[in-house]
Amino acid sequence: MANRLARHLSAEIQNKQVQVSMISDTDFHLYQPGLLYVALGLEDPQSVFRKHSRLLVPGVNLIASSAIRIDTDSRSVELQSGENVPFDYLVIATGSHPDLDAIPGFREAAHSFYTYPEALQLRQDLEQFKRGKLLMIVGVPHKCPVAPVEFMLIYENLLRQKNLRQQIELVYTYPLGRLHSLEPCAVWAEQEFADKEIDGEVFFNPETIDPKTKTVYTLEGEEVSYDFLVAIPPHQGAAIIRNSGLGDEDGWLPTDRNTLELLGHQGIYVVGDATNLPISKAGSTAHYESEVVVRNIIREIHGEHPMPLYDGKVFCFIEGGLDKAMHIQFDYNHPPKPSDPTEMVHWFKMAFNQMYWLSVRGMV
Ligand SMILES: Cc1cc2nc3c(=O)[nH]c(=O)nc-3n(C[C@H](O)[C@H](O)[C@H](O)COP(=O)(O)OP(=O)(O)OC[C@H]3O[C@@H](n4cnc5c(N)ncnc54)[C@H](O)[C@@H]3O)c2cc1C
C-alpha cells in the first residue's frame, strides 16, 4: 500500500503536497506463508524476513513504533511514545492474530506454525518425533484457510520420503461439518486424505487440552489422545482495534465490501485480514484490496468519490505434497474451482515465494 501510494503520488510528494507514512511495530516485514516451509524444515528461517528499509520506496516515511489508539474524531494515531500522528487518509492493515488463550491448555500443549517463534519450535520438535499420533486441531476464523491442510499433505509426503509413514498416525480435525470452510476445497481435501490414509474428523471443536494426559476435550463431548499436537487457534483482530473502540467483539472492522472504507468513516480504509468481510484472510486478498484502496485514496485527493471496485477477488496456491500443487481463484459471485494438482503449479508456488519480495516493492 505505502509503496504503491508513494509511486502514484511521487509528484505530489516532491512538491510537498502529500506525505505518505507507514507505522509499523516491527522494523522488518515477515513473509508469513514462508512459515509453513520453515516449520517443516524446507526453508531457511532467515529467508522469510526483510528489513522495511530495504522494501520501502523513497517517499515513504517509516514510523517504527507501536500504535496504541486510532482517534477517528481528531483524525490521529497515538503512538506508544505518546506522540500523535495526524492523518487526512488512513489505511488500517493491522492483520489477524492467533488467540493463544482461546483454548485452555493450548500454550502448554500445542505446537503451531502461525508465528515465527512457534514455527521454529515446531521445526525443532517435529524433527525428533519418530513414532505415534500427530493430531491437528483448527479454530476458526484463521488466516490462510488452506495452510493446515497443506501442512498435513506436505508432512505426510516427508514421512514417506524418510520411511517413517508407517510409524506415525495422522489425524486432521476441523470445527465445521466438512474438512474445509470452502466446499470445493473440502471435497478435494477429503479425497487427498483418503488416498494418503490421513484420518479426517469434522465437527471437532476443542474446549480444553490436558497437556499432562495429552488429551483434547471437545464441545461435542469427545476425548481424543495425541502424542504430538499441532494447533491453529482461532484468530482475532489486532488489540489496537478494540482499544480504539472500533470493530466488533473479535476486533474485525466493519468494512464496505466494494469501496473498502471503514463504515461510517470517510477517508479511512481497511485492507487485509483486519476487515470483517466474509472472504479468506489471505495475502492475495490484501494485495487485490490494496489496488482498490490506492485508487480510491487518489480519487479522494483529487476531489472525486471512492469507487466500488473490489469484487472480493482471492487467489491461492494449495500445496498437495512435496511435488504438486493447485490454485483456486474466487470472488463474491464466483465460488472456487480447484484446478488439477500439477508439478508445474508447485514450482510456480516455489518461485512465487521468491517473487513475493518484488510484489511488496510494487514491481509485480
Ligand atoms: C503459515 C501461514 C501461511 C500462509 N499462507 C498464505 C498463502 O499461501 N497465501 C496467501 O495469500 N496468504 C497466506 N497467509 C496469510 C497472509 O500471510 C495474511 O493473510 C496476510 O499477511 C495479511 O496481511 P495484512 O497486511 O492484513 O496483515 P499482516 O501481514 O499480519 O500485517 C499486519 C501488520 O500490522 C502490524 N501491527 C499490528 N498492530 C499494530 C500496531 N498496534 N502498531 C503498529 N503495527 C501494528 C503487525 O506487526 C504486522 O506487521 C499465510 C499465513 C500464515 C500464518
Short mmCIF file of C-alpha atoms and ligand atoms in Angstrom, two decimals:
data_model
loop_
_atom_site.label_atom_id
_atom_site.label_comp_id
_atom_site.label_asym_id
_atom_site.label_seq_id
_atom_site.Cartn_x
_atom_site.Cartn_y
_atom_site.Cartn_z
CA MET A 1 0.00 0.00 0.00
CA ALA A 2 2.63 2.51 1.10
CA ASN A 3 4.90 1.76 -1.85
CA ARG A 4 2.08 1.97 -4.38
CA LEU A 5 0.80 5.25 -2.91
CA ALA A 6 4.29 6.75 -2.97
CA ARG A 7 4.79 5.74 -6.63
CA HIS A 8 1.44 7.08 -7.80
CA LEU A 9 1.82 10.30 -5.80
CA SER A 10 5.52 10.91 -6.44
CA ALA A 11 4.92 14.36 -7.99
CA GLU A 12 2.74 15.48 -5.07
CA ILE A 13 5.32 14.11 -2.60
CA GLN A 14 8.12 16.02 -4.33
CA ASN A 15 6.03 19.20 -4.26
CA LYS A 16 5.43 18.59 -0.54
CA GLN A 17 1.66 18.48 -1.05
CA VAL A 18 1.44 14.88 0.14
CA GLN A 19 3.23 12.81 2.78
CA VAL A 20 2.98 9.01 2.98
CA SER A 21 3.87 7.45 6.34
CA MET A 22 3.77 3.81 7.42
CA ILE A 23 3.52 2.99 11.12
CA SER A 24 4.83 -0.46 12.00
CA ASP A 25 5.59 -2.09 15.32
CA THR A 26 8.42 -4.08 13.74
CA ASP A 27 11.32 -2.84 11.62
CA PHE A 28 11.11 -5.89 9.35
CA HIS A 29 8.48 -7.49 7.13
CA LEU A 30 7.67 -11.18 7.69
CA TYR A 31 6.56 -13.31 4.73
CA GLN A 32 4.05 -15.37 6.71
CA PRO A 33 3.36 -18.04 4.04
CA GLY A 34 7.05 -19.00 4.40
CA LEU A 35 6.38 -20.15 7.98
CA LEU A 36 4.75 -23.34 6.64
CA TYR A 37 8.03 -24.28 4.95
CA VAL A 38 10.16 -23.13 7.92
CA ALA A 39 8.16 -25.36 10.30
CA LEU A 40 8.57 -28.38 8.02
CA GLY A 41 12.34 -27.85 7.67
CA LEU A 42 12.01 -26.91 3.98
CA GLU A 43 13.06 -23.26 4.15
CA ASP A 44 15.87 -21.33 5.79
CA PRO A 45 14.27 -19.41 8.71
CA GLN A 46 16.17 -16.23 7.81
CA SER A 47 14.68 -16.18 4.31
CA VAL A 48 11.22 -15.07 5.49
CA PHE A 49 12.37 -11.64 6.70
CA ARG A 50 13.38 -8.40 5.02
CA LYS A 51 14.04 -5.07 6.70
CA HIS A 52 11.38 -2.45 5.92
CA SER A 53 14.20 -0.07 4.98
CA ARG A 54 15.09 -2.44 2.11
CA LEU A 55 11.50 -2.73 0.92
CA LEU A 56 10.06 0.77 1.13
CA VAL A 57 10.50 3.02 -1.89
CA PRO A 58 11.78 6.62 -1.46
CA GLY A 59 8.90 8.84 -0.46
CA VAL A 60 7.57 6.58 2.30
CA ASN A 61 8.29 7.79 5.80
CA LEU A 62 8.67 4.79 8.16
CA ILE A 63 7.50 5.33 11.73
CA ALA A 64 8.82 2.31 13.63
CA SER A 65 6.58 2.31 16.69
CA SER A 66 3.60 0.52 18.11
CA ALA A 67 0.37 2.44 17.61
CA ILE A 68 -1.91 2.27 20.64
CA ARG A 69 -5.04 4.16 19.59
CA ILE A 70 -6.78 5.43 16.49
CA ASP A 71 -8.83 8.56 17.13
CA THR A 72 -11.29 8.94 14.27
CA ASP A 73 -12.63 12.26 15.64
CA SER A 74 -9.33 14.15 15.81
CA ARG A 75 -8.05 12.04 12.87
CA SER A 76 -4.81 10.99 14.50
CA VAL A 77 -3.00 7.84 15.60
CA GLU A 78 -1.42 7.77 19.04
CA LEU A 79 1.95 6.05 19.30
CA GLN A 80 3.37 4.25 22.33
CA SER A 81 5.77 7.18 22.79
CA GLY A 82 2.77 9.45 23.38
CA GLU A 83 3.27 11.22 20.04
CA ASN A 84 0.19 11.74 17.85
CA VAL A 85 0.40 11.25 14.10
CA PRO A 86 -2.31 13.25 12.30
CA PHE A 87 -3.81 11.97 9.05
CA ASP A 88 -6.13 13.06 6.27
CA TYR A 89 -6.47 9.50 4.97
CA LEU A 90 -5.80 6.34 6.96
CA VAL A 91 -5.39 2.72 5.88
CA ILE A 92 -5.78 0.17 8.68
CA ALA A 93 -3.90 -3.05 7.89
CA THR A 94 -3.23 -4.41 11.36
CA GLY A 95 -3.84 -8.06 10.42
CA SER A 96 -5.28 -11.01 12.34
CA HIS A 97 -3.68 -12.71 15.30
CA PRO A 98 -3.93 -16.22 16.79
CA ASP A 99 -5.62 -16.12 20.20
CA LEU A 100 -3.35 -18.44 22.21
CA ASP A 101 -5.68 -18.27 25.22
CA ALA A 102 -8.87 -19.24 23.38
CA ILE A 103 -8.37 -22.93 24.24
CA PRO A 104 -7.20 -23.60 27.84
CA GLY A 105 -4.09 -25.77 27.75
CA PHE A 106 -3.05 -24.61 24.29
CA ARG A 107 0.05 -22.69 25.39
CA GLU A 108 1.50 -25.68 27.28
CA ALA A 109 0.41 -28.44 24.95
CA ALA A 110 0.35 -27.38 21.36
CA HIS A 111 2.73 -26.61 18.55
CA SER A 112 1.79 -24.18 15.83
CA PHE A 113 3.39 -22.52 12.81
CA TYR A 114 1.42 -19.27 12.57
CA THR A 115 4.07 -17.12 14.27
CA TYR A 116 7.82 -17.16 13.75
CA PRO A 117 8.83 -18.46 17.24
CA GLU A 118 6.19 -21.22 17.03
CA ALA A 119 7.32 -22.26 13.55
CA LEU A 120 10.92 -22.55 14.78
CA GLN A 121 9.89 -24.63 17.82
CA LEU A 122 7.73 -26.91 15.68
CA ARG A 123 10.59 -27.39 13.21
CA GLN A 124 12.90 -28.47 16.04
CA ASP A 125 10.43 -30.79 17.82
CA LEU A 126 8.96 -32.36 14.68
CA GLU A 127 12.44 -33.48 13.69
CA GLN A 128 12.57 -35.55 16.92
CA PHE A 129 9.07 -37.06 16.51
CA LYS A 130 9.53 -40.58 15.13
CA ARG A 131 6.54 -42.61 16.33
CA GLY A 132 2.94 -42.03 17.50
CA LYS A 133 -0.12 -39.96 16.65
CA LEU A 134 0.07 -36.41 15.29
CA LEU A 135 -3.22 -34.61 15.82
CA MET A 136 -4.08 -31.31 14.10
CA ILE A 137 -6.79 -29.10 15.63
CA VAL A 138 -8.08 -25.96 13.95
CA GLY A 139 -10.06 -22.99 15.29
CA VAL A 140 -11.99 -20.57 13.07
CA PRO A 141 -11.61 -17.96 11.83
CA HIS A 142 -7.92 -18.20 10.97
CA LYS A 143 -5.79 -16.69 8.24
CA CYS A 144 -4.81 -18.73 5.20
CA PRO A 145 -7.63 -21.28 5.41
CA VAL A 146 -5.67 -23.86 3.39
CA ALA A 147 -2.40 -23.86 5.38
CA PRO A 148 -3.43 -26.60 7.89
CA VAL A 149 -4.42 -28.94 5.01
CA GLU A 150 -1.17 -28.12 3.19
CA PHE A 151 0.79 -28.87 6.38
CA MET A 152 -0.75 -32.36 6.64
CA LEU A 153 -0.16 -33.22 2.97
CA ILE A 154 3.44 -31.99 2.87
CA TYR A 155 4.26 -33.63 6.20
CA GLU A 156 2.74 -36.93 5.02
CA ASN A 157 4.95 -36.77 1.91
CA LEU A 158 8.03 -36.03 4.03
CA LEU A 159 7.27 -39.02 6.27
CA ARG A 160 7.09 -41.29 3.23
CA GLN A 161 10.42 -39.90 2.00
CA LYS A 162 12.00 -40.68 5.37
CA ASN A 163 10.38 -44.14 5.63
CA LEU A 164 8.54 -43.07 8.79
CA ARG A 165 4.99 -43.11 7.46
CA GLN A 166 4.05 -46.50 8.96
CA GLN A 167 5.09 -45.33 12.43
CA ILE A 168 3.11 -42.10 12.51
CA GLU A 169 -0.67 -41.85 12.54
CA LEU A 170 -2.04 -38.61 11.09
CA VAL A 171 -5.36 -37.14 12.26
CA TYR A 172 -6.75 -33.84 10.97
CA THR A 173 -9.80 -32.26 12.60
CA TYR A 174 -11.99 -29.31 11.61
CA PRO A 175 -14.69 -27.49 13.60
CA LEU A 176 -17.28 -27.35 10.80
CA GLY A 177 -19.25 -30.17 9.13
CA ARG A 178 -16.62 -30.66 6.39
CA LEU A 179 -12.82 -30.59 6.18
CA HIS A 180 -12.56 -27.01 4.94
CA SER A 181 -14.71 -23.87 5.06
CA LEU A 182 -14.80 -23.65 1.23
CA GLU A 183 -16.83 -26.59 -0.03
CA PRO A 184 -14.80 -27.36 -3.20
CA CYS A 185 -11.61 -27.40 -1.11
CA ALA A 186 -13.28 -29.70 1.42
CA VAL A 187 -14.21 -32.17 -1.35
CA TRP A 188 -10.65 -32.10 -2.69
CA ALA A 189 -9.09 -32.49 0.79
CA GLU A 190 -11.36 -35.42 1.59
CA GLN A 191 -10.13 -37.32 -1.46
CA GLU A 192 -6.47 -36.45 -0.82
CA PHE A 193 -6.71 -37.51 2.81
CA ALA A 194 -8.42 -40.79 1.85
CA ASP A 195 -5.66 -41.54 -0.69
CA LYS A 196 -2.95 -40.77 1.87
CA GLU A 197 -4.66 -42.50 4.80
CA ILE A 198 -4.92 -39.30 6.82
CA ASP A 199 -7.88 -39.55 9.16
CA GLY A 200 -10.19 -36.51 8.85
CA GLU A 201 -12.71 -35.68 11.59
CA VAL A 202 -15.37 -32.95 11.35
CA PHE A 203 -17.48 -31.12 13.97
CA PHE A 204 -14.41 -31.13 16.20
CA ASN A 205 -14.38 -28.05 18.45
CA PRO A 206 -11.65 -28.26 21.11
CA GLU A 207 -12.80 -26.96 24.50
CA THR A 208 -9.77 -27.74 26.64
CA ILE A 209 -6.46 -29.53 26.30
CA ASP A 210 -4.83 -31.51 29.13
CA PRO A 211 -1.08 -31.41 28.48
CA LYS A 212 -0.37 -33.99 31.24
CA THR A 213 -2.54 -36.77 29.80
CA LYS A 214 -2.13 -35.46 26.22
CA THR A 215 -5.87 -35.34 25.66
CA VAL A 216 -8.10 -32.90 23.76
CA TYR A 217 -11.67 -32.50 25.07
CA THR A 218 -14.22 -31.15 22.61
CA LEU A 219 -17.50 -29.26 22.91
CA GLU A 220 -19.08 -32.27 21.18
CA GLY A 221 -18.07 -34.45 24.15
CA GLU A 222 -15.15 -36.29 22.56
CA GLU A 223 -11.85 -37.12 24.29
CA VAL A 224 -9.03 -37.62 21.85
CA SER A 225 -5.47 -38.51 22.78
CA TYR A 226 -2.35 -37.43 20.91
CA ASP A 227 1.41 -37.79 21.03
CA PHE A 228 2.15 -34.61 19.09
CA LEU A 229 -0.35 -31.79 18.83
CA VAL A 230 -0.35 -29.14 16.10
CA ALA A 231 -2.97 -26.45 16.61
CA ILE A 232 -4.18 -23.37 14.79
CA PRO A 233 -6.08 -21.31 17.36
CA PRO A 234 -8.98 -19.05 16.33
CA HIS A 235 -7.84 -15.57 15.34
CA GLN A 236 -8.84 -12.08 16.44
CA GLY A 237 -8.25 -8.58 15.12
CA ALA A 238 -5.33 -6.52 16.49
CA ALA A 239 -5.56 -5.18 20.05
CA ILE A 240 -5.48 -1.56 18.83
CA ILE A 241 -8.84 -2.02 17.08
CA ARG A 242 -10.67 -2.76 20.32
CA ASN A 243 -8.58 -0.24 22.29
CA SER A 244 -9.82 2.40 19.85
CA GLY A 245 -13.48 1.42 20.25
CA LEU A 246 -13.59 0.30 16.64
CA GLY A 247 -14.58 -3.12 15.31
CA ASP A 248 -16.78 -5.92 16.62
CA GLU A 249 -16.19 -8.04 19.73
CA ASP A 250 -13.48 -10.06 17.97
CA GLY A 251 -11.74 -6.94 16.68
CA TRP A 252 -12.82 -7.14 13.00
CA LEU A 253 -13.53 -3.82 11.32
CA PRO A 254 -16.90 -3.19 9.61
CA THR A 255 -15.80 -2.58 6.04
CA ASP A 256 -17.65 -1.61 2.87
CA ARG A 257 -17.31 -4.75 0.75
CA ASN A 258 -16.71 -2.81 -2.50
CA THR A 259 -15.03 0.51 -1.63
CA LEU A 260 -13.17 -0.92 1.42
CA GLU A 261 -13.96 2.18 3.51
CA LEU A 262 -14.36 1.74 7.25
CA LEU A 263 -18.14 2.02 7.50
CA GLY A 264 -19.21 5.48 8.66
CA HIS A 265 -15.73 6.99 8.33
CA GLN A 266 -14.88 8.86 5.15
CA GLY A 267 -11.23 8.65 4.11
CA ILE A 268 -10.45 5.68 6.39
CA TYR A 269 -9.92 2.35 4.63
CA VAL A 270 -9.33 -1.22 5.77
CA VAL A 271 -7.09 -3.70 3.96
CA GLY A 272 -6.29 -7.39 4.51
CA ASP A 273 -7.09 -9.59 7.47
CA ALA A 274 -8.41 -6.69 9.59
CA THR A 275 -11.75 -6.46 7.70
CA ASN A 276 -14.96 -8.22 8.70
CA LEU A 277 -15.57 -9.27 5.08
CA PRO A 278 -16.75 -12.85 4.51
CA ILE A 279 -13.72 -13.79 2.41
CA SER A 280 -10.46 -15.64 3.06
CA LYS A 281 -7.94 -13.86 5.22
CA ALA A 282 -5.06 -14.19 2.78
CA GLY A 283 -2.14 -12.19 1.45
CA SER A 284 -3.65 -12.24 -2.02
CA THR A 285 -6.84 -10.69 -0.63
CA ALA A 286 -4.78 -7.85 0.86
CA HIS A 287 -2.93 -7.48 -2.46
CA TYR A 288 -6.08 -7.08 -4.57
CA GLU A 289 -7.73 -4.87 -1.96
CA SER A 290 -4.70 -2.57 -1.85
CA GLU A 291 -5.03 -1.87 -5.60
CA VAL A 292 -8.58 -0.64 -4.97
CA VAL A 293 -7.69 1.42 -1.89
CA VAL A 294 -4.79 3.16 -3.65
CA ARG A 295 -7.13 4.15 -6.49
CA ASN A 296 -9.78 5.38 -4.08
CA ILE A 297 -7.40 7.46 -1.97
CA ILE A 298 -6.01 9.08 -5.13
CA ARG A 299 -9.57 9.78 -6.29
CA GLU A 300 -10.37 11.42 -2.95
CA ILE A 301 -7.21 13.53 -3.07
CA HIS A 302 -8.38 14.74 -6.49
CA GLY A 303 -11.82 15.59 -5.13
CA GLU A 304 -13.63 12.52 -6.50
CA HIS A 305 -15.71 9.90 -4.69
CA PRO A 306 -14.38 6.41 -3.94
CA MET A 307 -15.48 3.74 -6.43
CA PRO A 308 -16.95 0.32 -5.51
CA LEU A 309 -14.15 -1.51 -7.29
CA TYR A 310 -13.37 -4.51 -5.06
CA ASP A 311 -15.20 -7.66 -6.14
CA GLY A 312 -13.95 -9.99 -3.40
CA LYS A 313 -11.13 -11.45 -5.51
CA VAL A 314 -8.89 -14.03 -3.79
CA PHE A 315 -6.23 -16.26 -5.35
CA CYS A 316 -4.50 -19.11 -3.51
CA PHE A 317 -1.97 -21.78 -4.28
CA ILE A 318 -2.60 -25.04 -2.43
CA GLU A 319 0.28 -27.44 -1.91
CA GLY A 320 -0.78 -31.08 -2.28
CA GLY A 321 2.53 -32.56 -1.09
CA LEU A 322 6.19 -32.02 -1.98
CA ASP A 323 5.79 -32.10 -5.74
CA LYS A 324 2.29 -30.98 -6.72
CA ALA A 325 0.01 -28.04 -6.08
CA MET A 326 -3.12 -26.46 -7.46
CA HIS A 327 -4.61 -23.00 -7.43
CA ILE A 328 -8.02 -21.53 -6.75
CA GLN A 329 -9.47 -18.15 -7.59
CA PHE A 330 -12.82 -16.83 -6.45
CA ASP A 331 -14.74 -13.68 -5.63
CA TYR A 332 -18.05 -12.58 -4.12
CA ASN A 333 -20.01 -14.05 -7.03
CA HIS A 334 -17.89 -16.99 -8.18
CA PRO A 335 -17.07 -19.94 -5.91
CA PRO A 336 -13.61 -21.53 -6.09
CA LYS A 337 -12.99 -24.28 -8.63
CA PRO A 338 -9.81 -26.13 -7.66
CA SER A 339 -7.54 -26.77 -10.66
CA ASP A 340 -5.93 -30.20 -11.14
CA PRO A 341 -2.84 -30.51 -8.94
CA THR A 342 0.34 -30.43 -11.08
CA GLU A 343 4.08 -30.29 -10.56
CA MET A 344 4.23 -27.07 -12.57
CA VAL A 345 1.91 -25.22 -10.16
CA HIS A 346 4.04 -26.46 -7.26
CA TRP A 347 7.16 -24.97 -8.85
CA PHE A 348 5.26 -21.79 -9.60
CA LYS A 349 4.43 -21.50 -5.89
CA MET A 350 8.09 -22.05 -5.04
CA ALA A 351 9.02 -19.27 -7.47
CA PHE A 352 6.32 -17.02 -6.04
CA ASN A 353 7.88 -17.41 -2.57
CA GLN A 354 10.88 -15.53 -4.00
CA MET A 355 8.90 -13.19 -6.29
CA TYR A 356 6.87 -12.05 -3.28
CA TRP A 357 9.59 -9.56 -2.37
CA LEU A 358 9.18 -7.88 -5.78
CA SER A 359 5.44 -7.73 -5.19
CA VAL A 360 5.98 -5.95 -1.85
CA ARG A 361 8.12 -3.38 -3.67
CA GLY A 362 5.17 -2.95 -6.04
CA MET A 363 7.13 -4.29 -9.02
CA VAL A 364 4.80 -7.24 -9.92
C1 LIG B 1 1.51 -20.13 7.98
C2 LIG B 1 0.81 -19.14 7.08
C3 LIG B 1 0.67 -19.43 5.72
C4 LIG B 1 0.04 -18.54 4.88
N1 LIG B 1 -0.04 -18.83 3.54
C5 LIG B 1 -0.64 -17.96 2.70
C6 LIG B 1 -0.67 -18.22 1.30
O1 LIG B 1 -0.16 -19.24 0.81
N2 LIG B 1 -1.30 -17.32 0.50
C7 LIG B 1 -1.87 -16.18 0.99
O2 LIG B 1 -2.41 -15.39 0.21
N3 LIG B 1 -1.84 -15.91 2.32
C8 LIG B 1 -1.25 -16.75 3.18
N4 LIG B 1 -1.17 -16.47 4.53
C9 LIG B 1 -1.94 -15.33 5.07
C10 LIG B 1 -1.21 -14.00 4.91
O3 LIG B 1 0.09 -14.03 5.43
C11 LIG B 1 -2.04 -12.92 5.61
O4 LIG B 1 -3.38 -13.04 5.21
C12 LIG B 1 -1.51 -11.54 5.26
O5 LIG B 1 -0.21 -11.38 5.80
C13 LIG B 1 -2.44 -10.47 5.78
O6 LIG B 1 -1.89 -9.22 5.51
P1 LIG B 1 -2.26 -7.98 6.45
O7 LIG B 1 -1.49 -6.84 5.90
O8 LIG B 1 -3.71 -7.88 6.59
O9 LIG B 1 -1.70 -8.37 7.89
P2 LIG B 1 -0.23 -8.74 8.34
O10 LIG B 1 0.60 -9.21 7.20
O11 LIG B 1 -0.37 -9.64 9.52
O12 LIG B 1 0.38 -7.35 8.79
C14 LIG B 1 -0.15 -6.64 9.88
C15 LIG B 1 0.96 -5.76 10.39
O13 LIG B 1 0.42 -4.81 11.30
C16 LIG B 1 1.35 -4.67 12.36
N5 LIG B 1 0.61 -4.15 13.52
C17 LIG B 1 -0.44 -4.73 14.14
N6 LIG B 1 -0.85 -3.95 15.16
C18 LIG B 1 -0.03 -2.86 15.15
C19 LIG B 1 0.05 -1.71 15.97
N7 LIG B 1 -0.77 -1.52 17.01
N8 LIG B 1 1.01 -0.79 15.71
C20 LIG B 1 1.85 -0.96 14.65
N9 LIG B 1 1.84 -2.05 13.85
C21 LIG B 1 0.90 -2.97 14.11
C22 LIG B 1 1.89 -6.09 12.56
O14 LIG B 1 3.13 -6.10 13.23
C23 LIG B 1 2.05 -6.54 11.12
O15 LIG B 1 3.30 -6.19 10.59
C24 LIG B 1 -0.50 -17.33 5.40
C25 LIG B 1 -0.34 -17.03 6.76
C26 LIG B 1 0.30 -17.92 7.59
C27 LIG B 1 0.48 -17.58 9.05
#
